[in-house]
mmCIF file of C-alpha atoms in Angstrom:
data_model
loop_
_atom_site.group_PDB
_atom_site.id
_atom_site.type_symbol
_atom_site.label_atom_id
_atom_site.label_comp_id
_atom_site.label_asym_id
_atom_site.label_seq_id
_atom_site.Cartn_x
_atom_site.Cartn_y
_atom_site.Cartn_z
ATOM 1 C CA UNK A 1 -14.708 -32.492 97.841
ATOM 2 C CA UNK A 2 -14.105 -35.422 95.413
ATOM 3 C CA UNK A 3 -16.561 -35.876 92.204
ATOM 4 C CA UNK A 4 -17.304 -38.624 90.031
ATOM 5 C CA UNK A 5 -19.211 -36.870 87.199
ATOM 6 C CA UNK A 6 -18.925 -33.046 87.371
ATOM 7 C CA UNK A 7 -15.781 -30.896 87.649
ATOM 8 C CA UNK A 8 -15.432 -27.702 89.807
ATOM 9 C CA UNK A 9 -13.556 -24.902 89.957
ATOM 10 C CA UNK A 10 -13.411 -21.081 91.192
ATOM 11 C CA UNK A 11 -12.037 -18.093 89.388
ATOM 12 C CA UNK A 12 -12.302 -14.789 91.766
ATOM 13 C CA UNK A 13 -15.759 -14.526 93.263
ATOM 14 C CA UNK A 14 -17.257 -17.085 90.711
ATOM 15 C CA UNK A 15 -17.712 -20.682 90.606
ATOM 16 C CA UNK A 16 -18.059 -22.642 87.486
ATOM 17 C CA UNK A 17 -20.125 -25.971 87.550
ATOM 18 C CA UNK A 18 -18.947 -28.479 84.595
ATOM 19 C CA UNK A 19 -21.216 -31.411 84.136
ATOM 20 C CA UNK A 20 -18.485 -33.732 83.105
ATOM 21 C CA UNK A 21 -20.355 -36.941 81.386
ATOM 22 C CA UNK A 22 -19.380 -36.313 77.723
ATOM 23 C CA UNK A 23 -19.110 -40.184 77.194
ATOM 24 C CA UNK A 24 -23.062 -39.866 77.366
ATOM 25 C CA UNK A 25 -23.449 -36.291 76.017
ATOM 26 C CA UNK A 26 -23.566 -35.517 80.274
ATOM 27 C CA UNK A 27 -26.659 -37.071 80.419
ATOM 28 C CA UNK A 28 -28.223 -36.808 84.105
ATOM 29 C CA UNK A 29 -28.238 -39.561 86.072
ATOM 30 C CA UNK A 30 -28.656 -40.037 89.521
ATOM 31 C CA UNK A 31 -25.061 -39.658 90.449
ATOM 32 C CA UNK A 32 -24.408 -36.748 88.582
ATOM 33 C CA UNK A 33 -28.050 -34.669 90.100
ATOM 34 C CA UNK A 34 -26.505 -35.653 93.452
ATOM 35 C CA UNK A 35 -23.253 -34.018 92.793
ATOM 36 C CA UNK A 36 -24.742 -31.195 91.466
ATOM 37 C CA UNK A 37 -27.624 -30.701 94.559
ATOM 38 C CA UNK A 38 -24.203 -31.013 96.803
ATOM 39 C CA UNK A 39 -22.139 -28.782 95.330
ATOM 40 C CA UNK A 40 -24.616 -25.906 94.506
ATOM 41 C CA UNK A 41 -25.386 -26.005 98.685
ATOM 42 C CA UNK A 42 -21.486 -26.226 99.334
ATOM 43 C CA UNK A 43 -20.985 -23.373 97.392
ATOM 44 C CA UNK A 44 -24.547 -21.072 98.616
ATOM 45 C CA UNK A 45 -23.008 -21.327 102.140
ATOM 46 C CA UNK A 46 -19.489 -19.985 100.637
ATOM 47 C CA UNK A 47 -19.299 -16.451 101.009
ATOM 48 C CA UNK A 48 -16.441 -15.873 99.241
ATOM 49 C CA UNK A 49 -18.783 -16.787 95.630
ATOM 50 C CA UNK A 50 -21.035 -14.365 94.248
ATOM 51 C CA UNK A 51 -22.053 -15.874 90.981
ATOM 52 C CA UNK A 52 -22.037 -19.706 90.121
ATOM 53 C CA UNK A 53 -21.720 -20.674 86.207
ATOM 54 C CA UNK A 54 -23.193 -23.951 84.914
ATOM 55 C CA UNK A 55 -21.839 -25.379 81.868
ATOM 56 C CA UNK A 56 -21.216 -29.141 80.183
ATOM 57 C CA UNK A 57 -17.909 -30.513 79.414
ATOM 58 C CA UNK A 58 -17.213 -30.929 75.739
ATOM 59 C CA UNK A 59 -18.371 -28.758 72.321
ATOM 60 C CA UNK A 60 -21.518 -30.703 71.230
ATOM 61 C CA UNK A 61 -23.609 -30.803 74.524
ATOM 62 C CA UNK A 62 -25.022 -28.797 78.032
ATOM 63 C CA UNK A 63 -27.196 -32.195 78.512
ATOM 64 C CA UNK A 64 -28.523 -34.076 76.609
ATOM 65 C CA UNK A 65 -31.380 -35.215 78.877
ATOM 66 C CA UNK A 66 -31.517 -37.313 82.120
ATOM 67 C CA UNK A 67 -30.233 -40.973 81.952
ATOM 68 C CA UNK A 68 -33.014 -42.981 80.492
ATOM 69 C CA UNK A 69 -31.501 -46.292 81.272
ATOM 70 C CA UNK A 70 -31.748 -45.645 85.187
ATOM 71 C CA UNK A 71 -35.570 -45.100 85.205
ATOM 72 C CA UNK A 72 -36.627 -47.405 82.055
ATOM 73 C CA UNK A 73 -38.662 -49.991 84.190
ATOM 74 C CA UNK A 74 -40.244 -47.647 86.975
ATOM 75 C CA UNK A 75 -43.875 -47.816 88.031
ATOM 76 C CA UNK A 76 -45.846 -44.858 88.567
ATOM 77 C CA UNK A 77 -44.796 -44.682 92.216
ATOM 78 C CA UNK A 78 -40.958 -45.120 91.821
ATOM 79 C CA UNK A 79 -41.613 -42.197 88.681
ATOM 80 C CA UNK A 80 -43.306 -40.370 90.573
ATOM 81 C CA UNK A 81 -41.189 -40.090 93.336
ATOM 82 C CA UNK A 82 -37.466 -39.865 91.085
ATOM 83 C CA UNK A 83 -39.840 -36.420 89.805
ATOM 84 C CA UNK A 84 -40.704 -34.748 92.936
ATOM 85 C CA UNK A 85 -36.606 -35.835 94.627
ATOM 86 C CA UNK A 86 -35.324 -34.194 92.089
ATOM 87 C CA UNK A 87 -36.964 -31.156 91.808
ATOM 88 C CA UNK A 88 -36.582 -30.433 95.130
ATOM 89 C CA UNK A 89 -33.031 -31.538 95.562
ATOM 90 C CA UNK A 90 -31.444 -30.088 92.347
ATOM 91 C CA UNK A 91 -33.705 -28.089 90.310
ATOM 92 C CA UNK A 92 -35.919 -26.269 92.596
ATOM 93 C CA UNK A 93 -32.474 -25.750 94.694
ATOM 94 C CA UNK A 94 -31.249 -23.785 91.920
ATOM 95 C CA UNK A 95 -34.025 -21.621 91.325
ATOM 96 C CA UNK A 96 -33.933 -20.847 94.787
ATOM 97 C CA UNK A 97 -30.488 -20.354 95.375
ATOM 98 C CA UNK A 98 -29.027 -16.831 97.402
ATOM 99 C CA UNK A 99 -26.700 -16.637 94.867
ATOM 100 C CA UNK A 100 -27.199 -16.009 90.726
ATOM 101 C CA UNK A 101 -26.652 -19.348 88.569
ATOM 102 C CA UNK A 102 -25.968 -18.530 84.917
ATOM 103 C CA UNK A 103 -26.214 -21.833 82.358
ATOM 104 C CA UNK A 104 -23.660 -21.860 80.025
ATOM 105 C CA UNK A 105 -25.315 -23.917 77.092
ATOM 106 C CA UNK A 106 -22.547 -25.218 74.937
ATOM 107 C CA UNK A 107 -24.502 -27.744 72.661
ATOM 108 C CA UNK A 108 -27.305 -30.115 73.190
ATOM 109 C CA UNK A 109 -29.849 -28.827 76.350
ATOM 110 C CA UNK A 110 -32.131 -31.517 75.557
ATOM 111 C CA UNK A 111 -35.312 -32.877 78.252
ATOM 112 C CA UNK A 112 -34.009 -32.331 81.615
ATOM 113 C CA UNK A 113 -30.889 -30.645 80.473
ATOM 114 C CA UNK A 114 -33.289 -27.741 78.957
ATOM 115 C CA UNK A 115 -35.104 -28.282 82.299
ATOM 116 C CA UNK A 116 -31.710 -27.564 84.317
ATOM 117 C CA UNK A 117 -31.018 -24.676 81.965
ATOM 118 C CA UNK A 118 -34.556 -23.317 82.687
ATOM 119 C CA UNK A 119 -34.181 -23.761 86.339
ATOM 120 C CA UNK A 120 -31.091 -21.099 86.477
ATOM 121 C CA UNK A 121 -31.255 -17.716 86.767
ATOM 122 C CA UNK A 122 -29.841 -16.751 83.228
ATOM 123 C CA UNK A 123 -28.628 -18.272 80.115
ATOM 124 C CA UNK A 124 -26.272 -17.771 77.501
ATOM 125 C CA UNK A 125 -25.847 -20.197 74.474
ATOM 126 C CA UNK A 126 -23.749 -20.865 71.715
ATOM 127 C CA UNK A 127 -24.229 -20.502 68.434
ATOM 128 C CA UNK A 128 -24.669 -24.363 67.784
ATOM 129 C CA UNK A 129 -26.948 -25.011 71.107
ATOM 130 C CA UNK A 130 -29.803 -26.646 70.180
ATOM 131 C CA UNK A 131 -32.879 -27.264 72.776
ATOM 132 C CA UNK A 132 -36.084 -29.024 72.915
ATOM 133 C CA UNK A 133 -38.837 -31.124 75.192
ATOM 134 C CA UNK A 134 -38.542 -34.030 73.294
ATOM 135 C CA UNK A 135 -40.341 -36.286 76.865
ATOM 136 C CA UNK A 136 -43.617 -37.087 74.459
ATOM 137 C CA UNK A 137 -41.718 -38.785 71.855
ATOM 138 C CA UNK A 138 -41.256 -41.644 74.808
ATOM 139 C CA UNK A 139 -44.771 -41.398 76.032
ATOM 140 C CA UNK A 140 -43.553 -39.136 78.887
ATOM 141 C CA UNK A 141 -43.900 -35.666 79.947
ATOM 142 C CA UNK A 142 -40.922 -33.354 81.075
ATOM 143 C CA UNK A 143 -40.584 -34.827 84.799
ATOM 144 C CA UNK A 144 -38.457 -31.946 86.112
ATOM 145 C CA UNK A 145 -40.138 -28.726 86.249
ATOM 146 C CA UNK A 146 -40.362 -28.334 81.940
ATOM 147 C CA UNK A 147 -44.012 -27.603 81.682
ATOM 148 C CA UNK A 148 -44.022 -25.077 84.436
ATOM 149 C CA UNK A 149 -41.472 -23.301 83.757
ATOM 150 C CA UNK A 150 -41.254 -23.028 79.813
ATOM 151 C CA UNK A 151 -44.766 -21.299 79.992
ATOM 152 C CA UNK A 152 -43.189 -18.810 82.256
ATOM 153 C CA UNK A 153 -40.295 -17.770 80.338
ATOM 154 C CA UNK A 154 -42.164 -18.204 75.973
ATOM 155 C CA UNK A 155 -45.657 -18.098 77.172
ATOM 156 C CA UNK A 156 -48.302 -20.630 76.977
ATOM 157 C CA UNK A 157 -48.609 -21.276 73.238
ATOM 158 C CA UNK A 158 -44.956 -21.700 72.737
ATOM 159 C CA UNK A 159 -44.466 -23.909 75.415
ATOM 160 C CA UNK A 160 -47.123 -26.412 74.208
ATOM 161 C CA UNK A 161 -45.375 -26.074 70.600
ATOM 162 C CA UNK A 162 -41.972 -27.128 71.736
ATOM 163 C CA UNK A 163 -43.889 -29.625 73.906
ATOM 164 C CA UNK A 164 -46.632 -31.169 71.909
ATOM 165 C CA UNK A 165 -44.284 -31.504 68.315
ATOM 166 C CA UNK A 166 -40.769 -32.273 70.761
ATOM 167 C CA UNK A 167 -39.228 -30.308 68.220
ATOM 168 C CA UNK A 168 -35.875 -29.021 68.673
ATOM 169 C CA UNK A 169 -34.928 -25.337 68.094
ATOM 170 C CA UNK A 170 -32.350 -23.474 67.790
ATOM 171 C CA UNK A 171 -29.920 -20.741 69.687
ATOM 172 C CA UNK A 172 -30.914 -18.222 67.520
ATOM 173 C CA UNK A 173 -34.591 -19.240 68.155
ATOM 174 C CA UNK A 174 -34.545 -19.367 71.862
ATOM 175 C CA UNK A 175 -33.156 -16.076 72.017
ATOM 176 C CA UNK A 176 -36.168 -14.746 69.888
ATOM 177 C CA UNK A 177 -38.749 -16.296 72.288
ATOM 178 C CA UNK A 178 -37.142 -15.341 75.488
ATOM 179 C CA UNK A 179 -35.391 -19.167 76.676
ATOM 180 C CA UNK A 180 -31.900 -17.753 76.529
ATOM 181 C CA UNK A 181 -30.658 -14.229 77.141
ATOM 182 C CA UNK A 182 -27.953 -14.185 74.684
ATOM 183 C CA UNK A 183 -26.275 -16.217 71.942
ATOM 184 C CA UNK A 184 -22.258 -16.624 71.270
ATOM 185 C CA UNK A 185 -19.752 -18.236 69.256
ATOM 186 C CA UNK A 186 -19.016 -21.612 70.680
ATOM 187 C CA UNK A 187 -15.261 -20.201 71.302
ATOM 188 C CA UNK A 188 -16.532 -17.237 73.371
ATOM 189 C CA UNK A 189 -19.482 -18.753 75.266
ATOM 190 C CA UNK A 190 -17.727 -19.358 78.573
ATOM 191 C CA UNK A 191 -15.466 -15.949 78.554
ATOM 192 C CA UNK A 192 -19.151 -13.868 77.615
ATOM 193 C CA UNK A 193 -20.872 -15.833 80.453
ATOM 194 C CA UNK A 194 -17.657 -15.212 82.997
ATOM 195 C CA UNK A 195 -17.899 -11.353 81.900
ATOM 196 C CA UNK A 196 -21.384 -11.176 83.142
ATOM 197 C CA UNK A 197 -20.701 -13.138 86.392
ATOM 198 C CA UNK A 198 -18.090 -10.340 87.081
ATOM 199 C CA UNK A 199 -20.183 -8.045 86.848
ATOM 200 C CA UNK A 200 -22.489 -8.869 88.879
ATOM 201 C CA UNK A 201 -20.674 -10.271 91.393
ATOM 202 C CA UNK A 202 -19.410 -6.118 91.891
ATOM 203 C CA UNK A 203 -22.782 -5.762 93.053
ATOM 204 C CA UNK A 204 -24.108 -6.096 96.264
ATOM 205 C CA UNK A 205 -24.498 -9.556 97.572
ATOM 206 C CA UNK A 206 -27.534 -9.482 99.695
ATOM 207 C CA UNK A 207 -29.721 -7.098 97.590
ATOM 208 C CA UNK A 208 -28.894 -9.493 94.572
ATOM 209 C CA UNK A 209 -30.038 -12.722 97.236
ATOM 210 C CA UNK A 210 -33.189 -9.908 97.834
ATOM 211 C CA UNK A 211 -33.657 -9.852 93.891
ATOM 212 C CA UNK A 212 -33.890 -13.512 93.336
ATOM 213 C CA UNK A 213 -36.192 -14.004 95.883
ATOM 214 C CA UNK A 214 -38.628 -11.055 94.545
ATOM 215 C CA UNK A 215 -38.212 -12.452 90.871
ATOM 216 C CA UNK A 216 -39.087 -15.860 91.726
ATOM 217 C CA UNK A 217 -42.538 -14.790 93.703
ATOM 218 C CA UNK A 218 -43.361 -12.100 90.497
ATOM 219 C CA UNK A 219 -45.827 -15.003 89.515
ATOM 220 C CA UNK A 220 -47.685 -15.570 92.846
ATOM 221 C CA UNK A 221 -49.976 -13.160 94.569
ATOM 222 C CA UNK A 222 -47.277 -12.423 97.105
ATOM 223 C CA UNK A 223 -44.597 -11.074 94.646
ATOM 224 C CA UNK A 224 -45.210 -7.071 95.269
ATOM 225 C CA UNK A 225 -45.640 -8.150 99.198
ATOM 226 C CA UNK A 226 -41.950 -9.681 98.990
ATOM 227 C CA UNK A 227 -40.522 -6.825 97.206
ATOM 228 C CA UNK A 228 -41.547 -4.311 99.808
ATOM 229 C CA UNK A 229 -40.525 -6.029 102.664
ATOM 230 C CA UNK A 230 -37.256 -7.155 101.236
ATOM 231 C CA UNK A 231 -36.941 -3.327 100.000
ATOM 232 C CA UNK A 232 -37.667 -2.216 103.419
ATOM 233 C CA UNK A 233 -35.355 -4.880 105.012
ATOM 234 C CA UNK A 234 -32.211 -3.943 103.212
ATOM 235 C CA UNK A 235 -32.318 -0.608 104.468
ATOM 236 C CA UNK A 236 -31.343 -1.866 107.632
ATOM 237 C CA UNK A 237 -27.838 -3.557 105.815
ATOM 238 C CA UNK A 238 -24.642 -3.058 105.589
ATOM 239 C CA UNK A 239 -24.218 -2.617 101.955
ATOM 240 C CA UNK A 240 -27.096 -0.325 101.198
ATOM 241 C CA UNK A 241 -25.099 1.987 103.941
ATOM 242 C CA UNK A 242 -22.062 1.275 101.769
ATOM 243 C CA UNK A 243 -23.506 1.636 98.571
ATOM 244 C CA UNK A 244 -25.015 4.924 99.366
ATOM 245 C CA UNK A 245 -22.155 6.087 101.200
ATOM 246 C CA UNK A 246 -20.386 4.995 98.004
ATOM 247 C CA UNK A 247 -22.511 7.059 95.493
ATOM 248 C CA UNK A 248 -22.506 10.606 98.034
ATOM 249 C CA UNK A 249 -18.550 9.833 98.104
ATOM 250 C CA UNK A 250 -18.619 9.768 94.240
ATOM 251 C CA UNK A 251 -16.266 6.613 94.555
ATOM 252 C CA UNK A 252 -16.963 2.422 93.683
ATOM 253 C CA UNK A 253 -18.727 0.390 96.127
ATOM 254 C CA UNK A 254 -16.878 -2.126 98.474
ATOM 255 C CA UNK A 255 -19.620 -4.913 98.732
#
């Protein structure tokens, strides 16, 4: 499939997502979330990817926010509905994916690019990322899932910090207060964030799918209810008999 605005391309059992805007720092507009709802579903019914990477095209940003131009004269009802679209096209999509989605954050993850970033499963950054909420400064809130899921991943009081002030911090401080995983050098942010893919693309496909789906109810009253039942239900699958087969035989898994 042809896009306009992001590039894509596969390398073994991984597929890396490049937001390809860098005229406007890959700012999201509505183009660009379209691509990117499209081509995450394309490649969650692929069977031959285990482990999608996210990343923006250039060295100074992930995204820098969504397109402000597209949405500058909206009314509460035309807001309200570009909001609730595209969370459940594009970010809510990702969060829900079968399939492990690491953000690569090479620069600027700024508004809804920090908001796409939060929505995948993992993130790496590099050295010179730099990521904030900075919606308030325009008499706006995040619009795409920021103020739930920032609390989730710094706690409350953080969250309202980077919120309240729209302050921008840096790589170094994210990965003190939990927002990214790990930090690199800008050179070696994509090669670190392909390692990890690798590695867990060796693991088992479904019980990984199983994983994201018990992580992502750990905050509702149904999380320990999903992990049993998902534990129980992989019993029943092919690659648990592999796996185990694979650890009696004293040899590597073939997932």
């Amino acid at each position: 499939m042809n896009y306009q605005n992001i590039i894509l391309e596969t390398e073994g059992k991984t597929a890396i997502i490049c937001i390809n805007r860098p005229e406007s720092l890959n700012a999201l507009n509505a183009q660009t979330i379209k691509e990117l709802s499209e081509a995450f579903g394309n490649l969650n019914a692929d069977k031959d990817i285990r482990v999608i990477i996210l990343t923006g095209s250039g060295e100074k940003s992930f995204v820098a926010g969504a397109d402000i131009k597209e949405f500058s004269d909206y009314g509460t009802a035309a807001a309200e509905d570009l909001s609730r679209k595209g969370q459940e096209i594009l970010f809510d999509k990702i969060e829900n994916l079968h399939k492990p989605v690491i953000a690569a954050v090479n620069g600027f993850a700024l508004g809804g690019g920090l908001e796409l970033a939060m929505a995948c499963h993992i993130r790496y950054a590099s050295e010179n990322a730099k990521l904030g909420l900075p919606e308030v400064t325009l008499g706006l809130i995040p619009g795409y899932g920021g103020t739930q899921r920032l609390p989730k991943l710094v706690g409350k009081g953080l969250a309202n910090e980077m919120i309240f002030s729209a302050k921008m911090i840096s790589a170094q401080r994210a990965k003190e207060i939990g927002l990214v995983n790990d930090v690199f050098a800008a050179e070696e942010l994509l090669t670190k964030t392909k390692e990890l893919a690798t590695t867990i693309s060796r693991n088992s496909p479904m019980a990984v799918a199983k994983a994201i789906e018990a992580v992502n109810q750990s905050d509702t009253g149904s999380g320990f209810e999903t992990e049993i039942k998902s534990f129980g239900e992989l019993f029943e699958m092919e690659d648990k008999k592999e796996g185990v087969a694979a650890f009696l035989e004293k040899r590597k898994p073939s997932f």
